[in-house]
Amino acid sequence: MKTYVLRRLLALIPVALVVATVGFVLIHLAPGDPASIIAGPDASAEDVGKIAQQLGFDQPLHVQLVRWYGRLLQGDLGRSIFLRKPVTAAILDRVEPTLLLTLAAVLIAVLIGVPAGVLSARYHNSATDQAFMMLALAGISIPNFLLGLLFVLVFGVWLGWFPVAGYSPLEDGWPATLRSLVLPAFALGLVQSALIARIARSSMLDVLREQFIVAGRAKGLGERAIVYKHALRNALVPTVTVIGISFAVLISGAVVVETVFNIPGLGRLIISAVLRRDYPVVQGVVLVIAGVYMLVNLLVDLSYLVIDPRVKYR
C-alpha cells in the first residue's frame, strides 16, 4: 500500500512537469505581452523594450523556461506583474471562495445525484425512473451560467431570499458565507448531480442483475436490504470516480459562475491575469489546479480500498 502511494506520488512529478511546460509555452505564444500593457498605448518601442528587459521577457523562451523551473524547485511560483505580490499570496487570497464553492457544489451534487440514481434503478422503467431521468437530462442540458442567472432572478430579485451577487468571507461568520454561496453552489451542483444520477443509475442496474443479487432474492431478502445493503456498495466505485472527476472539473470550471455571481475566486483571478498577460499568475494557477486534479484522482483511487475490499494495490 505504502509502495503504491509512493509510486503514485512520484508519478505526479512528470505529469506536473508536462502541465507546467505546456502552460508556460502556450501563455507565452499567445498574442500580446505584459510590457506593452504596462507601458500603455502611447509608449514608444524603446520604453516597451526597457520594461521587457526589466521583466526578463527579452530573453529567449527556453531561457525564461529554465529560470522558471529553477524558481519552482525552490517552491517559488514567481511574482505577479500587476498585483505586485508573490503569486502564492495572490492564490491564497482567492482560494477560499473557490474551495468553499466547489465543496458546496459537490455536496449538493452528491446529495441529489446518488439518491436519484439509486431510486431510478430500484424503480426501473417506472414513472419514478422516467421522471428522474427527464430531470437529469434537463439538468445536463442547461448551462450553469443560465441556471445561475435564473436563480438570481427568482431567488435574488423576485423573492429576495439570497444576495444576487458577491461573497461574504468566513471572517464575517459561517451563516453569511453559506448564504452568499447557496445560489452559485446550486447553479454548479445541479448540473453535476444530473451526471452523477445517470452514472449511479447505470451502475445500480448492472449490479442488480448480478447473480449474488438473484441469490439474495431467492433466499427471501427484502428488496430494501438488497438495494441499500448489498447492491449500493458494489455500485459506488464508478459513482465515486465520477464524483472525483466532478470535483476536479468544478474547481477548474467555476470561472463562469464566479463571474455571474461576482465571486472573487481563482476563476476571476485567472481571467484577469489572462487579459493583462500576467504570465506568472496564469502559470501558477494552472499548476495549482493541475495539482489539485491529480491529488483528487489519487484520493479517488485510494477510496476504492474502503468501498470494495476486493481491490488490492501492490
PDB file of C-alpha atoms in Angstrom:
ATOM      1  CA  MET A   1       0.000   0.000   0.000  1.00  0.00           C
ATOM      2  CA  LYS A   2       2.716   2.471   1.015  1.00  0.00           C
ATOM      3  CA  THR A   3       4.708   1.484  -2.057  1.00  0.00           C
ATOM      4  CA  TYR A   4       1.682   2.120  -4.286  1.00  0.00           C
ATOM      5  CA  VAL A   5       1.031   5.557  -2.776  1.00  0.00           C
ATOM      6  CA  LEU A   6       4.705   6.495  -3.063  1.00  0.00           C
ATOM      7  CA  ARG A   7       4.766   5.303  -6.690  1.00  0.00           C
ATOM      8  CA  ARG A   8       1.654   7.341  -7.499  1.00  0.00           C
ATOM      9  CA  LEU A   9       3.092  10.437  -5.817  1.00  0.00           C
ATOM     10  CA  LEU A  10       6.326  10.086  -7.802  1.00  0.00           C
ATOM     11  CA  ALA A  11       4.278   9.650 -10.984  1.00  0.00           C
ATOM     12  CA  LEU A  12       2.728  13.074 -10.347  1.00  0.00           C
ATOM     13  CA  ILE A  13       6.097  14.770 -10.898  1.00  0.00           C
ATOM     14  CA  PRO A  14       6.434  14.166 -14.689  1.00  0.00           C
ATOM     15  CA  VAL A  15       2.733  14.958 -15.181  1.00  0.00           C
ATOM     16  CA  ALA A  16       3.144  18.256 -13.305  1.00  0.00           C
ATOM     17  CA  LEU A  17       6.263  18.974 -15.373  1.00  0.00           C
ATOM     18  CA  VAL A  18       4.369  18.445 -18.640  1.00  0.00           C
ATOM     19  CA  VAL A  19       1.456  20.627 -17.450  1.00  0.00           C
ATOM     20  CA  ALA A  20       3.835  23.360 -16.327  1.00  0.00           C
ATOM     21  CA  THR A  21       5.746  23.311 -19.621  1.00  0.00           C
ATOM     22  CA  VAL A  22       2.632  23.304 -21.828  1.00  0.00           C
ATOM     23  CA  GLY A  23       1.053  26.099 -19.790  1.00  0.00           C
ATOM     24  CA  PHE A  24       4.244  28.172 -19.918  1.00  0.00           C
ATOM     25  CA  VAL A  25       4.682  27.780 -23.682  1.00  0.00           C
ATOM     26  CA  LEU A  26       1.026  28.438 -24.535  1.00  0.00           C
ATOM     27  CA  ILE A  27       0.728  31.629 -22.482  1.00  0.00           C
ATOM     28  CA  HIS A  28       3.983  32.976 -23.975  1.00  0.00           C
ATOM     29  CA  LEU A  29       2.897  32.127 -27.534  1.00  0.00           C
ATOM     30  CA  ALA A  30      -0.416  33.962 -27.134  1.00  0.00           C
ATOM     31  CA  PRO A  31      -0.611  37.401 -28.826  1.00  0.00           C
ATOM     32  CA  GLY A  32       0.247  40.452 -26.705  1.00  0.00           C
ATOM     33  CA  ASP A  33       2.827  40.961 -23.990  1.00  0.00           C
ATOM     34  CA  PRO A  34       2.719  42.452 -20.486  1.00  0.00           C
ATOM     35  CA  ALA A  35       5.419  45.055 -21.289  1.00  0.00           C
ATOM     36  CA  SER A  36       3.167  46.732 -23.891  1.00  0.00           C
ATOM     37  CA  ILE A  37       0.195  46.672 -21.495  1.00  0.00           C
ATOM     38  CA  ILE A  38       2.248  48.226 -18.659  1.00  0.00           C
ATOM     39  CA  ALA A  39       3.749  50.877 -20.946  1.00  0.00           C
ATOM     40  CA  GLY A  40       0.365  51.872 -22.339  1.00  0.00           C
ATOM     41  CA  PRO A  41      -0.814  52.572 -25.906  1.00  0.00           C
ATOM     42  CA  ASP A  42       1.227  55.775 -26.287  1.00  0.00           C
ATOM     43  CA  ALA A  43       4.576  54.296 -25.236  1.00  0.00           C
ATOM     44  CA  SER A  44       7.478  54.148 -27.669  1.00  0.00           C
ATOM     45  CA  ALA A  45       9.119  50.906 -28.726  1.00  0.00           C
ATOM     46  CA  GLU A  46      12.166  51.887 -26.659  1.00  0.00           C
ATOM     47  CA  ASP A  47      10.076  52.223 -23.483  1.00  0.00           C
ATOM     48  CA  VAL A  48       8.404  48.871 -24.134  1.00  0.00           C
ATOM     49  CA  GLY A  49      11.822  47.292 -24.673  1.00  0.00           C
ATOM     50  CA  LYS A  50      13.120  48.667 -21.353  1.00  0.00           C
ATOM     51  CA  ILE A  51      10.151  47.255 -19.448  1.00  0.00           C
ATOM     52  CA  ALA A  52      10.528  43.896 -21.195  1.00  0.00           C
ATOM     53  CA  GLN A  53      14.192  43.868 -20.192  1.00  0.00           C
ATOM     54  CA  GLN A  54      13.339  44.634 -16.567  1.00  0.00           C
ATOM     55  CA  LEU A  55      10.813  41.779 -16.511  1.00  0.00           C
ATOM     56  CA  GLY A  56      13.178  39.389 -18.280  1.00  0.00           C
ATOM     57  CA  PHE A  57      10.921  38.913 -21.295  1.00  0.00           C
ATOM     58  CA  ASP A  58      13.669  39.946 -23.703  1.00  0.00           C
ATOM     59  CA  GLN A  59      15.382  36.608 -23.103  1.00  0.00           C
ATOM     60  CA  PRO A  60      14.766  33.584 -25.379  1.00  0.00           C
ATOM     61  CA  LEU A  61      11.786  31.452 -24.366  1.00  0.00           C
ATOM     62  CA  HIS A  62      13.888  28.454 -23.341  1.00  0.00           C
ATOM     63  CA  VAL A  63      15.978  30.664 -21.033  1.00  0.00           C
ATOM     64  CA  GLN A  64      12.841  32.007 -19.356  1.00  0.00           C
ATOM     65  CA  LEU A  65      11.528  28.444 -19.019  1.00  0.00           C
ATOM     66  CA  VAL A  66      14.715  27.193 -17.346  1.00  0.00           C
ATOM     67  CA  ARG A  67      14.641  30.137 -14.930  1.00  0.00           C
ATOM     68  CA  TRP A  68      11.008  29.356 -14.089  1.00  0.00           C
ATOM     69  CA  TYR A  69      11.927  25.703 -13.438  1.00  0.00           C
ATOM     70  CA  GLY A  70      14.627  26.931 -11.083  1.00  0.00           C
ATOM     71  CA  ARG A  71      12.140  29.021  -9.104  1.00  0.00           C
ATOM     72  CA  LEU A  72       9.672  26.119  -8.992  1.00  0.00           C
ATOM     73  CA  LEU A  73      12.316  23.846  -7.473  1.00  0.00           C
ATOM     74  CA  GLN A  74      12.607  26.411  -4.669  1.00  0.00           C
ATOM     75  CA  GLY A  75       8.814  26.465  -4.209  1.00  0.00           C
ATOM     76  CA  ASP A  76       8.541  29.934  -5.752  1.00  0.00           C
ATOM     77  CA  LEU A  77       5.743  30.479  -8.287  1.00  0.00           C
ATOM     78  CA  GLY A  78       7.074  33.922  -9.126  1.00  0.00           C
ATOM     79  CA  ARG A  79       5.741  37.419  -8.560  1.00  0.00           C
ATOM     80  CA  SER A  80       2.618  38.914 -10.130  1.00  0.00           C
ATOM     81  CA  ILE A  81       3.422  41.671 -12.600  1.00  0.00           C
ATOM     82  CA  PHE A  82       0.273  43.695 -11.950  1.00  0.00           C
ATOM     83  CA  LEU A  83      -0.722  42.713  -8.403  1.00  0.00           C
ATOM     84  CA  ARG A  84       2.875  43.354  -7.264  1.00  0.00           C
ATOM     85  CA  LYS A  85       2.944  40.484  -4.788  1.00  0.00           C
ATOM     86  CA  PRO A  86       4.000  36.812  -4.849  1.00  0.00           C
ATOM     87  CA  VAL A  87       1.796  34.525  -6.930  1.00  0.00           C
ATOM     88  CA  THR A  88       1.422  32.201  -3.931  1.00  0.00           C
ATOM     89  CA  ALA A  89      -0.046  35.067  -1.880  1.00  0.00           C
ATOM     90  CA  ALA A  90      -2.377  36.048  -4.742  1.00  0.00           C
ATOM     91  CA  ILE A  91      -3.654  32.459  -4.992  1.00  0.00           C
ATOM     92  CA  LEU A  92      -4.104  32.113  -1.223  1.00  0.00           C
ATOM     93  CA  ASP A  93      -6.117  35.353  -1.196  1.00  0.00           C
ATOM     94  CA  ARG A  94      -8.556  33.882  -3.737  1.00  0.00           C
ATOM     95  CA  VAL A  95      -8.627  30.180  -2.851  1.00  0.00           C
ATOM     96  CA  GLU A  96     -11.179  30.394  -0.010  1.00  0.00           C
ATOM     97  CA  PRO A  97     -14.300  31.261  -2.060  1.00  0.00           C
ATOM     98  CA  THR A  98     -13.408  28.850  -4.869  1.00  0.00           C
ATOM     99  CA  LEU A  99     -12.717  25.953  -2.482  1.00  0.00           C
ATOM    100  CA  LEU A 100     -15.890  26.528  -0.436  1.00  0.00           C
ATOM    101  CA  LEU A 101     -17.978  26.965  -3.590  1.00  0.00           C
ATOM    102  CA  THR A 102     -16.601  23.723  -5.051  1.00  0.00           C
ATOM    103  CA  LEU A 103     -17.160  21.740  -1.845  1.00  0.00           C
ATOM    104  CA  ALA A 104     -20.718  23.044  -1.536  1.00  0.00           C
ATOM    105  CA  ALA A 105     -21.456  22.251  -5.194  1.00  0.00           C
ATOM    106  CA  VAL A 106     -20.058  18.704  -4.867  1.00  0.00           C
ATOM    107  CA  LEU A 107     -22.098  18.152  -1.696  1.00  0.00           C
ATOM    108  CA  ILE A 108     -25.277  19.265  -3.471  1.00  0.00           C
ATOM    109  CA  ALA A 109     -24.457  17.108  -6.497  1.00  0.00           C
ATOM    110  CA  VAL A 110     -23.898  14.004  -4.342  1.00  0.00           C
ATOM    111  CA  LEU A 111     -26.946  14.526  -2.112  1.00  0.00           C
ATOM    112  CA  ILE A 112     -29.196  14.885  -5.152  1.00  0.00           C
ATOM    113  CA  GLY A 113     -27.474  12.674  -7.726  1.00  0.00           C
ATOM    114  CA  VAL A 114     -26.805   9.472  -5.766  1.00  0.00           C
ATOM    115  CA  PRO A 115     -30.321   9.053  -4.257  1.00  0.00           C
ATOM    116  CA  ALA A 116     -31.901   9.951  -7.607  1.00  0.00           C
ATOM    117  CA  GLY A 117     -29.800   7.341  -9.419  1.00  0.00           C
ATOM    118  CA  VAL A 118     -30.478   4.647  -6.818  1.00  0.00           C
ATOM    119  CA  LEU A 119     -34.230   5.261  -6.805  1.00  0.00           C
ATOM    120  CA  SER A 120     -34.315   5.279 -10.609  1.00  0.00           C
ATOM    121  CA  ALA A 121     -32.582   1.898 -10.690  1.00  0.00           C
ATOM    122  CA  ARG A 122     -34.781   0.438  -7.951  1.00  0.00           C
ATOM    123  CA  TYR A 123     -37.953   1.501  -9.767  1.00  0.00           C
ATOM    124  CA  HIS A 124     -36.561   0.803 -13.240  1.00  0.00           C
ATOM    125  CA  ASN A 125     -38.931   1.642 -16.148  1.00  0.00           C
ATOM    126  CA  SER A 126     -41.485   3.132 -13.761  1.00  0.00           C
ATOM    127  CA  ALA A 127     -42.868   6.661 -13.682  1.00  0.00           C
ATOM    128  CA  THR A 128     -40.340   7.499 -10.923  1.00  0.00           C
ATOM    129  CA  ASP A 129     -37.464   6.331 -13.131  1.00  0.00           C
ATOM    130  CA  GLN A 130     -38.700   8.326 -16.125  1.00  0.00           C
ATOM    131  CA  ALA A 131     -39.240  11.461 -14.023  1.00  0.00           C
ATOM    132  CA  PHE A 132     -35.738  11.358 -12.506  1.00  0.00           C
ATOM    133  CA  MET A 133     -34.102  10.716 -15.877  1.00  0.00           C
ATOM    134  CA  MET A 134     -36.025  13.551 -17.519  1.00  0.00           C
ATOM    135  CA  LEU A 135     -34.862  15.895 -14.743  1.00  0.00           C
ATOM    136  CA  ALA A 136     -31.304  14.585 -15.186  1.00  0.00           C
ATOM    137  CA  LEU A 137     -31.459  15.195 -18.939  1.00  0.00           C
ATOM    138  CA  ALA A 138     -32.743  18.717 -18.331  1.00  0.00           C
ATOM    139  CA  GLY A 139     -30.007  19.320 -15.751  1.00  0.00           C
ATOM    140  CA  ILE A 140     -27.249  18.239 -18.141  1.00  0.00           C
ATOM    141  CA  SER A 141     -28.729  20.312 -20.981  1.00  0.00           C
ATOM    142  CA  ILE A 142     -28.936  23.631 -19.108  1.00  0.00           C
ATOM    143  CA  PRO A 143     -25.646  25.617 -18.956  1.00  0.00           C
ATOM    144  CA  ASN A 144     -24.707  26.520 -15.390  1.00  0.00           C
ATOM    145  CA  PHE A 145     -24.405  30.236 -16.203  1.00  0.00           C
ATOM    146  CA  LEU A 146     -28.032  30.270 -17.458  1.00  0.00           C
ATOM    147  CA  LEU A 147     -29.128  28.371 -14.352  1.00  0.00           C
ATOM    148  CA  GLY A 148     -27.259  30.919 -12.232  1.00  0.00           C
ATOM    149  CA  LEU A 149     -28.982  33.849 -13.939  1.00  0.00           C
ATOM    150  CA  LEU A 150     -32.394  32.208 -13.421  1.00  0.00           C
ATOM    151  CA  PHE A 151     -31.612  31.672  -9.726  1.00  0.00           C
ATOM    152  CA  VAL A 152     -30.556  35.311  -9.389  1.00  0.00           C
ATOM    153  CA  LEU A 153     -33.793  36.481 -10.999  1.00  0.00           C
ATOM    154  CA  VAL A 154     -36.110  34.214  -8.992  1.00  0.00           C
ATOM    155  CA  PHE A 155     -34.463  33.844  -5.569  1.00  0.00           C
ATOM    156  CA  GLY A 156     -32.451  37.051  -5.501  1.00  0.00           C
ATOM    157  CA  VAL A 157     -34.560  39.678  -7.279  1.00  0.00           C
ATOM    158  CA  TRP A 158     -38.175  38.455  -7.060  1.00  0.00           C
ATOM    159  CA  LEU A 159     -38.145  36.642  -3.685  1.00  0.00           C
ATOM    160  CA  GLY A 160     -35.152  38.379  -2.095  1.00  0.00           C
ATOM    161  CA  TRP A 161     -34.100  35.249  -0.194  1.00  0.00           C
ATOM    162  CA  PHE A 162     -30.401  35.341  -1.138  1.00  0.00           C
ATOM    163  CA  PRO A 163     -27.931  38.014  -2.270  1.00  0.00           C
ATOM    164  CA  VAL A 164     -27.818  38.395  -6.051  1.00  0.00           C
ATOM    165  CA  ALA A 165     -24.009  38.642  -6.127  1.00  0.00           C
ATOM    166  CA  GLY A 166     -20.895  38.918  -4.004  1.00  0.00           C
ATOM    167  CA  TYR A 167     -19.170  36.744  -1.413  1.00  0.00           C
ATOM    168  CA  SER A 168     -19.066  37.043   2.383  1.00  0.00           C
ATOM    169  CA  PRO A 169     -15.728  35.743   3.718  1.00  0.00           C
ATOM    170  CA  LEU A 170     -15.531  33.375   6.676  1.00  0.00           C
ATOM    171  CA  GLU A 171     -14.443  36.202   8.959  1.00  0.00           C
ATOM    172  CA  ASP A 172     -18.000  37.593   8.600  1.00  0.00           C
ATOM    173  CA  GLY A 173     -19.403  34.350  10.029  1.00  0.00           C
ATOM    174  CA  TRP A 174     -20.499  30.994   8.596  1.00  0.00           C
ATOM    175  CA  PRO A 175     -24.177  31.960   8.133  1.00  0.00           C
ATOM    176  CA  ALA A 176     -23.294  34.919   5.910  1.00  0.00           C
ATOM    177  CA  THR A 177     -20.777  32.832   3.945  1.00  0.00           C
ATOM    178  CA  LEU A 178     -23.231  29.988   3.342  1.00  0.00           C
ATOM    179  CA  ARG A 179     -25.980  32.435   2.358  1.00  0.00           C
ATOM    180  CA  SER A 180     -23.734  34.009  -0.261  1.00  0.00           C
ATOM    181  CA  LEU A 181     -22.817  30.571  -1.671  1.00  0.00           C
ATOM    182  CA  VAL A 182     -26.265  28.960  -1.883  1.00  0.00           C
ATOM    183  CA  LEU A 183     -27.222  30.191  -5.365  1.00  0.00           C
ATOM    184  CA  PRO A 184     -23.832  29.698  -7.084  1.00  0.00           C
ATOM    185  CA  ALA A 185     -23.398  26.279  -5.419  1.00  0.00           C
ATOM    186  CA  PHE A 186     -26.781  25.098  -6.696  1.00  0.00           C
ATOM    187  CA  ALA A 187     -26.033  26.529 -10.160  1.00  0.00           C
ATOM    188  CA  LEU A 188     -22.839  24.471 -10.273  1.00  0.00           C
ATOM    189  CA  GLY A 189     -24.004  21.399  -8.364  1.00  0.00           C
ATOM    190  CA  LEU A 190     -27.305  20.716 -10.129  1.00  0.00           C
ATOM    191  CA  VAL A 191     -25.607  20.160 -13.473  1.00  0.00           C
ATOM    192  CA  GLN A 192     -23.144  17.698 -11.941  1.00  0.00           C
ATOM    193  CA  SER A 193     -25.918  15.983  -9.949  1.00  0.00           C
ATOM    194  CA  ALA A 194     -27.588  15.086 -13.242  1.00  0.00           C
ATOM    195  CA  LEU A 195     -24.410  13.380 -14.446  1.00  0.00           C
ATOM    196  CA  ILE A 196     -23.924  11.559 -11.129  1.00  0.00           C
ATOM    197  CA  ALA A 197     -27.560  10.405 -11.159  1.00  0.00           C
ATOM    198  CA  ARG A 198     -27.193   8.841 -14.593  1.00  0.00           C
ATOM    199  CA  ILE A 199     -23.933   7.067 -13.657  1.00  0.00           C
ATOM    200  CA  ALA A 200     -25.365   5.855 -10.323  1.00  0.00           C
ATOM    201  CA  ARG A 201     -28.471   4.515 -12.074  1.00  0.00           C
ATOM    202  CA  SER A 202     -26.436   2.694 -14.706  1.00  0.00           C
ATOM    203  CA  SER A 203     -24.105   1.164 -12.086  1.00  0.00           C
ATOM    204  CA  MET A 204     -27.007   0.091  -9.882  1.00  0.00           C
ATOM    205  CA  LEU A 205     -28.799  -1.569 -12.809  1.00  0.00           C
ATOM    206  CA  ASP A 206     -25.653  -3.557 -13.649  1.00  0.00           C
ATOM    207  CA  VAL A 207     -25.239  -4.696 -10.040  1.00  0.00           C
ATOM    208  CA  LEU A 208     -28.932  -5.555  -9.607  1.00  0.00           C
ATOM    209  CA  ARG A 209     -28.552  -8.056 -12.486  1.00  0.00           C
ATOM    210  CA  GLU A 210     -25.632  -9.870 -10.795  1.00  0.00           C
ATOM    211  CA  GLN A 211     -26.010 -13.464  -9.625  1.00  0.00           C
ATOM    212  CA  PHE A 212     -25.495 -12.669  -5.938  1.00  0.00           C
ATOM    213  CA  ILE A 213     -28.474 -10.291  -6.069  1.00  0.00           C
ATOM    214  CA  VAL A 214     -30.614 -13.007  -7.659  1.00  0.00           C
ATOM    215  CA  ALA A 215     -29.430 -15.415  -4.961  1.00  0.00           C
ATOM    216  CA  GLY A 216     -30.303 -12.905  -2.241  1.00  0.00           C
ATOM    217  CA  ARG A 217     -33.819 -12.529  -3.596  1.00  0.00           C
ATOM    218  CA  ALA A 218     -34.156 -16.325  -3.823  1.00  0.00           C
ATOM    219  CA  LYS A 219     -33.239 -16.553  -0.128  1.00  0.00           C
ATOM    220  CA  GLY A 220     -36.057 -14.177   0.705  1.00  0.00           C
ATOM    221  CA  LEU A 221     -34.090 -10.999   1.472  1.00  0.00           C
ATOM    222  CA  GLY A 222     -36.197  -7.857   1.390  1.00  0.00           C
ATOM    223  CA  GLU A 223     -35.832  -5.506  -1.581  1.00  0.00           C
ATOM    224  CA  ARG A 224     -34.719  -2.679   0.702  1.00  0.00           C
ATOM    225  CA  ALA A 225     -31.854  -4.790   2.126  1.00  0.00           C
ATOM    226  CA  ILE A 226     -30.838  -5.976  -1.344  1.00  0.00           C
ATOM    227  CA  VAL A 227     -30.704  -2.476  -2.811  1.00  0.00           C
ATOM    228  CA  TYR A 228     -29.255  -0.428   0.044  1.00  0.00           C
ATOM    229  CA  LYS A 229     -27.103  -3.034   1.833  1.00  0.00           C
ATOM    230  CA  HIS A 230     -25.731  -5.246  -0.935  1.00  0.00           C
ATOM    231  CA  ALA A 231     -26.144  -3.513  -4.307  1.00  0.00           C
ATOM    232  CA  LEU A 232     -25.375   0.100  -3.419  1.00  0.00           C
ATOM    233  CA  ARG A 233     -21.867  -0.547  -2.080  1.00  0.00           C
ATOM    234  CA  ASN A 234     -20.919  -2.501  -5.198  1.00  0.00           C
ATOM    235  CA  ALA A 235     -22.256   0.281  -7.413  1.00  0.00           C
ATOM    236  CA  LEU A 236     -20.323   3.014  -5.629  1.00  0.00           C
ATOM    237  CA  VAL A 237     -16.938   2.501  -7.335  1.00  0.00           C
ATOM    238  CA  PRO A 238     -17.882   4.032 -10.733  1.00  0.00           C
ATOM    239  CA  THR A 239     -20.037   6.620  -8.954  1.00  0.00           C
ATOM    240  CA  VAL A 240     -17.165   7.747  -6.719  1.00  0.00           C
ATOM    241  CA  THR A 241     -14.962   8.003  -9.807  1.00  0.00           C
ATOM    242  CA  VAL A 242     -17.431  10.432 -11.388  1.00  0.00           C
ATOM    243  CA  ILE A 243     -17.727  12.386  -8.120  1.00  0.00           C
ATOM    244  CA  GLY A 244     -13.940  12.797  -8.025  1.00  0.00           C
ATOM    245  CA  ILE A 245     -13.858  13.951 -11.633  1.00  0.00           C
ATOM    246  CA  SER A 246     -16.744  16.335 -10.896  1.00  0.00           C
ATOM    247  CA  PHE A 247     -14.791  17.898  -8.017  1.00  0.00           C
ATOM    248  CA  ALA A 248     -11.794  18.488 -10.256  1.00  0.00           C
ATOM    249  CA  VAL A 249     -13.989  19.836 -13.062  1.00  0.00           C
ATOM    250  CA  LEU A 250     -15.858  22.165 -10.703  1.00  0.00           C
ATOM    251  CA  ILE A 251     -12.750  23.661  -9.100  1.00  0.00           C
ATOM    252  CA  SER A 252     -11.325  24.448 -12.525  1.00  0.00           C
ATOM    253  CA  GLY A 253     -14.638  25.232 -14.216  1.00  0.00           C
ATOM    254  CA  ALA A 254     -16.187  27.627 -11.707  1.00  0.00           C
ATOM    255  CA  VAL A 255     -14.923  30.553 -13.784  1.00  0.00           C
ATOM    256  CA  VAL A 256     -18.262  31.366 -15.407  1.00  0.00           C
ATOM    257  CA  VAL A 257     -20.320  31.028 -12.224  1.00  0.00           C
ATOM    258  CA  GLU A 258     -17.810  33.146 -10.265  1.00  0.00           C
ATOM    259  CA  THR A 259     -18.185  35.809 -12.944  1.00  0.00           C
ATOM    260  CA  VAL A 260     -22.008  35.650 -12.914  1.00  0.00           C
ATOM    261  CA  PHE A 261     -22.145  35.972  -9.107  1.00  0.00           C
ATOM    262  CA  ASN A 262     -19.166  38.335  -8.822  1.00  0.00           C
ATOM    263  CA  ILE A 263     -17.255  35.965  -6.516  1.00  0.00           C
ATOM    264  CA  PRO A 264     -13.561  36.882  -6.112  1.00  0.00           C
ATOM    265  CA  GLY A 265     -12.203  33.361  -6.585  1.00  0.00           C
ATOM    266  CA  LEU A 266      -9.473  31.672  -8.598  1.00  0.00           C
ATOM    267  CA  GLY A 267     -11.608  31.783 -11.756  1.00  0.00           C
ATOM    268  CA  ARG A 268     -11.806  35.564 -11.803  1.00  0.00           C
ATOM    269  CA  LEU A 269      -8.116  35.764 -10.849  1.00  0.00           C
ATOM    270  CA  ILE A 270      -7.023  33.724 -13.857  1.00  0.00           C
ATOM    271  CA  ILE A 271      -9.365  35.612 -16.229  1.00  0.00           C
ATOM    272  CA  SER A 272      -7.952  38.974 -15.178  1.00  0.00           C
ATOM    273  CA  ALA A 273      -4.425  37.546 -15.391  1.00  0.00           C
ATOM    274  CA  VAL A 274      -5.002  36.284 -18.949  1.00  0.00           C
ATOM    275  CA  LEU A 275      -6.473  39.612 -20.069  1.00  0.00           C
ATOM    276  CA  ARG A 276      -3.489  41.525 -18.642  1.00  0.00           C
ATOM    277  CA  ARG A 277      -0.943  38.915 -19.757  1.00  0.00           C
ATOM    278  CA  ASP A 278       0.174  38.415 -16.159  1.00  0.00           C
ATOM    279  CA  TYR A 279       2.210  35.341 -17.048  1.00  0.00           C
ATOM    280  CA  PRO A 280       3.359  34.291 -13.541  1.00  0.00           C
ATOM    281  CA  VAL A 281      -0.216  34.282 -12.184  1.00  0.00           C
ATOM    282  CA  VAL A 282      -1.584  32.259 -15.128  1.00  0.00           C
ATOM    283  CA  GLN A 283       1.229  29.720 -14.848  1.00  0.00           C
ATOM    284  CA  GLY A 284       0.823  29.455 -11.079  1.00  0.00           C
ATOM    285  CA  VAL A 285      -2.959  28.987 -11.122  1.00  0.00           C
ATOM    286  CA  VAL A 286      -2.750  26.397 -13.912  1.00  0.00           C
ATOM    287  CA  LEU A 287      -0.140  24.458 -11.962  1.00  0.00           C
ATOM    288  CA  VAL A 288      -2.157  24.579  -8.721  1.00  0.00           C
ATOM    289  CA  ILE A 289      -5.366  23.415 -10.437  1.00  0.00           C
ATOM    290  CA  ALA A 290      -3.477  20.598 -12.155  1.00  0.00           C
ATOM    291  CA  GLY A 291      -2.021  19.573  -8.781  1.00  0.00           C
ATOM    292  CA  VAL A 292      -5.482  19.511  -7.183  1.00  0.00           C
ATOM    293  CA  TYR A 293      -6.791  17.459 -10.111  1.00  0.00           C
ATOM    294  CA  MET A 294      -4.029  14.868  -9.714  1.00  0.00           C
ATOM    295  CA  LEU A 295      -4.398  14.637  -5.927  1.00  0.00           C
ATOM    296  CA  VAL A 296      -8.183  14.176  -6.198  1.00  0.00           C
ATOM    297  CA  ASN A 297      -7.649  11.335  -8.656  1.00  0.00           C
ATOM    298  CA  LEU A 298      -5.202   9.706  -6.246  1.00  0.00           C
ATOM    299  CA  LEU A 299      -7.690  10.024  -3.354  1.00  0.00           C
ATOM    300  CA  VAL A 300     -10.438   8.519  -5.524  1.00  0.00           C
ATOM    301  CA  ASP A 301      -8.217   5.526  -6.325  1.00  0.00           C
ATOM    302  CA  LEU A 302      -7.441   5.064  -2.626  1.00  0.00           C
ATOM    303  CA  SER A 303     -11.130   5.278  -1.720  1.00  0.00           C
ATOM    304  CA  TYR A 304     -11.709   2.064  -3.708  1.00  0.00           C
ATOM    305  CA  LEU A 305      -9.890   0.217  -0.912  1.00  0.00           C
ATOM    306  CA  VAL A 306     -12.568   1.308   1.565  1.00  0.00           C
ATOM    307  CA  ILE A 307     -15.547   0.788  -0.736  1.00  0.00           C
ATOM    308  CA  ASP A 308     -14.554  -2.605  -2.167  1.00  0.00           C
ATOM    309  CA  PRO A 309     -12.286  -4.852  -0.038  1.00  0.00           C
ATOM    310  CA  ARG A 310     -11.542  -6.963  -3.142  1.00  0.00           C
ATOM    311  CA  VAL A 311      -9.453  -4.108  -4.552  1.00  0.00           C
ATOM    312  CA  LYS A 312      -5.765  -4.539  -3.756  1.00  0.00           C
ATOM    313  CA  TYR A 313      -2.871  -2.234  -4.647  1.00  0.00           C
ATOM    314  CA  ARG A 314       0.692  -3.510  -4.740  1.00  0.00           C
TER     315      ARG A 314
END
